[in-house]
Amino acid sequence: MVRNSLIQLLKTAVKILVEKNGFSADVEDLVEVEPPKQAEHGDFATNFCLVASKKLGQNPRVLAEMLVEAIREADQNQLVTEIDIAGPGFINFKLSATQVAAHIGTVLEKAEDFGRLENDSPERINVEFVSVNPNGPITIGSGRGAALGSALCNVLEAAGNEVHREYYINDGVNSEQMRLFAESVKAIIEGRPVPDNGYKGDYVYDVAQSIKSSSGNNQSNFAPVHFEPDAIAPMPFFEIPRFLHESGQTLAIITVDGATAKVSIEGDVRAEMPAEIAHKFVCSCENQCPPKTHRFAASYNGQTMYVDSASYAVESTFSISSVLPGHSLDLYRVASQDLMVDRQRSNLSAFQTNFDTWFSEQSLHDSGEVEKELDHLIKSNVADDGPYRIKLDMAKGGMIKDVIREEQPVDEDDAEDSLPEDRGGIEGGVENSSPSKTVWLRSTKFGDDQDRVLRRKDGRLTYIASDVAYHKDKFSRPADATKLITVLGPDHHGYIGRLTAVVAAMHADQAEPINNSEPLSEIEAKLYSSVEERNRCQASLAWAKEHLEVQIFQIVRFLKDGKPAPMRKRDGNIYALIDLVNEIGETIRPNGTEAEKQQAGSDVARFFYLMRHHDTAMDFDLELATKQSDENPVFYVQYAHARISSVIEKAKEQGFTLPPLRANGEGERGGEVTGALNFNHGLLNHPKEIALILKICDLPHEVERTAKDYSVNRLTTYAIELARTYHSFYDSCRVIQSDQPELTLARLAMCQATRIALKNALNLLGVSAPERMDRTVTN
RNA sequence: GGCCCCGUAGCUCAGUGGAUAGAGCAACGGCCUUCUAAGCCGUUGGCCGCGCGUUCGAAUCGCGCCGGGGUCGCCA
């Protein structure tokens, strides 16, 4: 855009300068321009002479004079109209209004692609975010991660990268938290009090109620149930015992309005676990098979599967007339967790946050990937069952002060830690291991401050064990991913070192050792057995740091009545994101439809989350967010968009034909294409017009910067600034003037360009750009 | 104690090593017979926590303090 044209010009001028004076230094890349703070200083300024003076051995002001001459020579298109040297050696530029205005045409042509970048070296990036445990709703705290992650993905994509949005479901059967959650749900369903340390929030009762009502809770199984076509939930659950996995074997008989259907498995299920499982169950009807197929859920081996079955009427009742007995806690776990994930998904979707993959941790256990990777780590000599743990004593600045070796007791006196009975038999990895020795990931070889347990003494695998397999797997989404980005909450800060070590360990046998013949230092000798090993581990660590980026966002403090409003209340209740969205929507658009309310609530909440840099703690004023007032910047921005839309609408009524937006399936098209772009940009030379055009043209640059440093908040600032620049222009420059059709057309083109930039910026943020805004409440 | 983050106008916060540090809100004064006043224009408001250093130049980079927040499980 404008900026780039000027940079190109400067680079050419620098080349001339270097040639003429026989400078040898390579200084072309030092060229940068930026808009000066003082408008009197012109449209752009460069500090090149100050930056390059040392390299070229020239006084900055002298250099500036030479450069100005070179610029005049290079500027054949007369982009620069005024140029002067100021201060210690700045060069200020005023650009040709006509040439600046000409960029409007480019914006209109690019339309919804304006702000998308050409990228010569695109990355294939997996972005994992939110990923909260399936034991509760998405909280307002996680909302920040959702807003950040989703907006970041949009920006990375706009910058020309391939992006895969991923949510990791912590549904491993080893999870203590999930066991507790299931126990709580089970207790509620069975009319017992929730265990002391269990989950007590209202939503837990809600989940229990949903499961109960969708299952009928008749003691031995979960039938009969109501089942709606095309709906995922509610749906019947029943459990298929693990020994039933042979082809053709009948698992259950279900009755659909008198018609009996048989559920059986086709093919060897175990071999296909888990991805293909849903397709391998077939439901065959013995008599009068209903014409339409639908899905129901079954629990198999700790996993929920959706099975195509026969059904046809909206309110038809299934009854499972025969199912093998034995509802374990696991069934409740699967049912409640599944329901929870489903709610999370729809809550996030109402918050403009969607994922390409919802990845199940348990699937890695089921497929054997975790065990496989564990073996791989042991073979790579980065994990072992030696009876000790290494801890690093870190000095300031990341230097290792000391390496401490903690011997671990080898005796087996705490067999107490064995599994609760309920969970026997379905543990990932339990049965095919010989529990006795703790298996350690020697993560201290990769910069972590202590070794981590992969497998407990009792044979159960830890969370970090699945993490290794998971990260390996992640590199396939998108195919041959070049980078993983993980967005984590502030409480996970300590996890960065561990995660990096995990990725490094996983890659350890593939890394090309660094070239370092230094013998092992005293400290290194405690970590590595050889120079070769050290070099390999360090190379692998470097690889991990290059391929895994962890972004931590800081805490959000919610204020209500000026006082902190806790996200997790003492009574176990949780302030859910969806409640926030609904509350805001309700206040702002009391007369809107449900969808409109949620859109409005989501817009405000997202904008608030994204206004602050993610790496700084923020206050979220709930009053302010729900207030439909001038204090709320999202309305300021949206209002500008609505205002533009209104002007354009009005102009159309008066017979002006607009430069069209390229078709994108929605919004207005603005009349005939032919000739519509022929507006006279030469008429645009008012300072407010130039300022607006320059601001519009900034978008690609802002996208580029944001994709580099992930500071998504920059785009909210940009949107506010663009809105401000427009409002200011609007006040000074009347757009529609029937006695000046040419000027009107040119200004309309500018309005359209502003609208494009504004809408695209808001799109990146996941905030809607309404065509009209009517105050429903005046205060 | 180690690590991470923050400290900028009365409040909430922007700010890419550049020139006289900005915006919103709050306070005050103007601007609607004409395109949406959820707007615009103006005024008031600052040892950019403190100190030292690097630099031609520091709110920005480094070190040290002071103050505030977070985090350091065989939980996930």
PDB file of C-alpha atoms (C1' of nucleotides) in Angstrom, chain A residues 37-38 45 47 50 86 90 92 133 170 177 389 396-397 456 463 492-493 612-613 615 619 636 639 642-643 646-647 650 705 717 724 728 730-731 734-736 772-773 775, chain B residues 2-6 12-26 31 34-41 55-56 59 64 69-76:
ATOM      1  CA  LYS A  37       3.202  11.748  15.912  1.00  0.00           C
ATOM      2  CA  GLN A  38       2.913  15.355  14.881  1.00  0.00           C
ATOM      3  CA  ALA A  45       8.989   9.966   8.332  1.00  0.00           C
ATOM      4  CA  ASN A  47      14.888   7.522  10.660  1.00  0.00           C
ATOM      5  CA  LEU A  50      20.126   8.090  12.046  1.00  0.00           C
ATOM      6  CA  ALA A  86      14.310  17.702  10.628  1.00  0.00           C
ATOM      7  CA  PHE A  90      14.786  12.597  10.246  1.00  0.00           C
ATOM      8  CA  ASN A  92       9.729  13.922   6.665  1.00  0.00           C
ATOM      9  CA  ASN A 133     -11.394 -30.220  31.222  1.00  0.00           C
ATOM     10  CA  ASN A 170      -8.763 -34.126  28.570  1.00  0.00           C
ATOM     11  CA  GLN A 177     -10.760 -34.972  38.110  1.00  0.00           C
ATOM     12  CA  ARG A 389      14.824 -38.072  39.911  1.00  0.00           C
ATOM     13  CA  LYS A 396      19.063 -16.174  38.141  1.00  0.00           C
ATOM     14  CA  GLY A 397      19.170 -15.868  34.388  1.00  0.00           C
ATOM     15  CA  ARG A 456       3.386 -44.310  38.001  1.00  0.00           C
ATOM     16  CA  TYR A 463      -1.058 -36.827  31.733  1.00  0.00           C
ATOM     17  CA  HIS A 492      -0.234 -23.091  33.240  1.00  0.00           C
ATOM     18  CA  HIS A 493       2.754 -20.860  33.100  1.00  0.00           C
ATOM     19  CA  ARG A 612      -5.893  -5.562  26.267  1.00  0.00           C
ATOM     20  CA  HIS A 613      -2.652  -7.212  25.434  1.00  0.00           C
ATOM     21  CA  ASP A 615       0.081 -10.935  28.336  1.00  0.00           C
ATOM     22  CA  ASP A 619     -10.071  -5.991  34.544  1.00  0.00           C
ATOM     23  CA  TYR A 636     -18.028   3.307  18.800  1.00  0.00           C
ATOM     24  CA  TYR A 639     -21.440   2.664  14.967  1.00  0.00           C
ATOM     25  CA  ALA A 642     -23.471   1.362  10.646  1.00  0.00           C
ATOM     26  CA  ARG A 643     -23.069   5.004   9.830  1.00  0.00           C
ATOM     27  CA  SER A 646     -26.467   4.250   6.202  1.00  0.00           C
ATOM     28  CA  VAL A 647     -24.746   6.886   4.092  1.00  0.00           C
ATOM     29  CA  LYS A 650     -28.986   6.946   1.357  1.00  0.00           C
ATOM     30  CA  ARG A 705       2.783  -7.156  12.585  1.00  0.00           C
ATOM     31  CA  THR A 717      -6.808  -0.316  18.633  1.00  0.00           C
ATOM     32  CA  ARG A 724     -12.311   7.739  14.867  1.00  0.00           C
ATOM     33  CA  SER A 728     -13.821  12.941  12.062  1.00  0.00           C
ATOM     34  CA  TYR A 730     -17.623  12.486   8.286  1.00  0.00           C
ATOM     35  CA  ASP A 731     -17.984  15.601  10.339  1.00  0.00           C
ATOM     36  CA  ARG A 734     -20.160  15.950   3.626  1.00  0.00           C
ATOM     37  CA  VAL A 735     -20.435  12.907   1.420  1.00  0.00           C
ATOM     38  CA  ILE A 736     -23.668  13.256  -0.467  1.00  0.00           C
ATOM     39  CA  ARG A 772     -27.535  -0.492  11.300  1.00  0.00           C
ATOM     40  CA  MET A 773     -27.644   0.336  14.958  1.00  0.00           C
ATOM     41  CA  ARG A 775     -30.519   2.783  20.206  1.00  0.00           C
TER      42      ARG A 775
ATOM     43  C1'   G B   2      13.170 -19.773  40.960  1.00  0.00           C
ATOM     44  C1'   C B   3      10.209 -18.262  36.854  1.00  0.00           C
ATOM     45  C1'   C B   4       6.259 -15.101  34.275  1.00  0.00           C
ATOM     46  C1'   C B   5       3.431 -10.490  34.052  1.00  0.00           C
ATOM     47  C1'   C B   6       2.316  -5.480  35.474  1.00  0.00           C
ATOM     48  C1'   U B  12      -9.529   2.015  32.464  1.00  0.00           C
ATOM     49  C1'   C B  13      -5.644   1.523  29.230  1.00  0.00           C
ATOM     50  C1'   A B  14      -2.934   2.340  23.950  1.00  0.00           C
ATOM     51  C1'   G B  15       1.963   3.324  22.482  1.00  0.00           C
ATOM     52  C1'   U B  16       7.181  -0.244  16.323  1.00  0.00           C
ATOM     53  C1'   G B  17      14.537   2.779  20.098  1.00  0.00           C
ATOM     54  C1'   G B  18      12.740   8.581  17.611  1.00  0.00           C
ATOM     55  C1'   A B  19      10.897  14.758  17.463  1.00  0.00           C
ATOM     56  C1'   U B  20       6.339  18.490  22.040  1.00  0.00           C
ATOM     57  C1'   A B  21       4.021  10.665  25.289  1.00  0.00           C
ATOM     58  C1'   G B  22      -1.829   9.461  23.224  1.00  0.00           C
ATOM     59  C1'   A B  23      -7.192   7.567  23.412  1.00  0.00           C
ATOM     60  C1'   G B  24     -11.719   6.481  26.017  1.00  0.00           C
ATOM     61  C1'   C B  25     -14.286   7.634  30.472  1.00  0.00           C
ATOM     62  C1'   A B  26     -14.835  11.454  34.136  1.00  0.00           C
ATOM     63  C1'   C B  31     -21.615  21.946  17.154  1.00  0.00           C
ATOM     64  C1'   U B  34     -29.010  18.752   5.415  1.00  0.00           C
ATOM     65  C1'   C B  35     -25.846  11.787   4.845  1.00  0.00           C
ATOM     66  C1'   U B  36     -27.346   7.863  12.111  1.00  0.00           C
ATOM     67  C1'   A B  37     -25.288  13.324  17.876  1.00  0.00           C
ATOM     68  C1'   A B  38     -23.742   5.682  20.144  1.00  0.00           C
ATOM     69  C1'   G B  39     -20.891  11.450  16.589  1.00  0.00           C
ATOM     70  C1'   C B  40     -17.524  15.895  16.018  1.00  0.00           C
ATOM     71  C1'   C B  41     -14.435  20.239  17.759  1.00  0.00           C
ATOM     72  C1'   U B  55      22.520   4.786  22.723  1.00  0.00           C
ATOM     73  C1'   C B  56      23.191  10.600  18.774  1.00  0.00           C
ATOM     74  C1'   A B  59       7.928   4.852  28.462  1.00  0.00           C
ATOM     75  C1'   G B  64      19.502  -3.259  40.549  1.00  0.00           C
ATOM     76  C1'   G B  69      -0.512  -9.900  40.611  1.00  0.00           C
ATOM     77  C1'   G B  70       0.357 -14.974  39.065  1.00  0.00           C
ATOM     78  C1'   U B  71       2.861 -19.679  39.198  1.00  0.00           C
ATOM     79  C1'   C B  72       6.127 -23.469  40.907  1.00  0.00           C
ATOM     80  C1'   G B  73       1.925 -31.674  41.982  1.00  0.00           C
ATOM     81  C1'   C B  74       3.430 -39.041  40.512  1.00  0.00           C
ATOM     82  C1'   C B  75      -3.815 -32.944  39.249  1.00  0.00           C
ATOM     83  C1'   A B  76      -5.171 -32.227  34.289  1.00  0.00           C
TER      84        A B  76
END
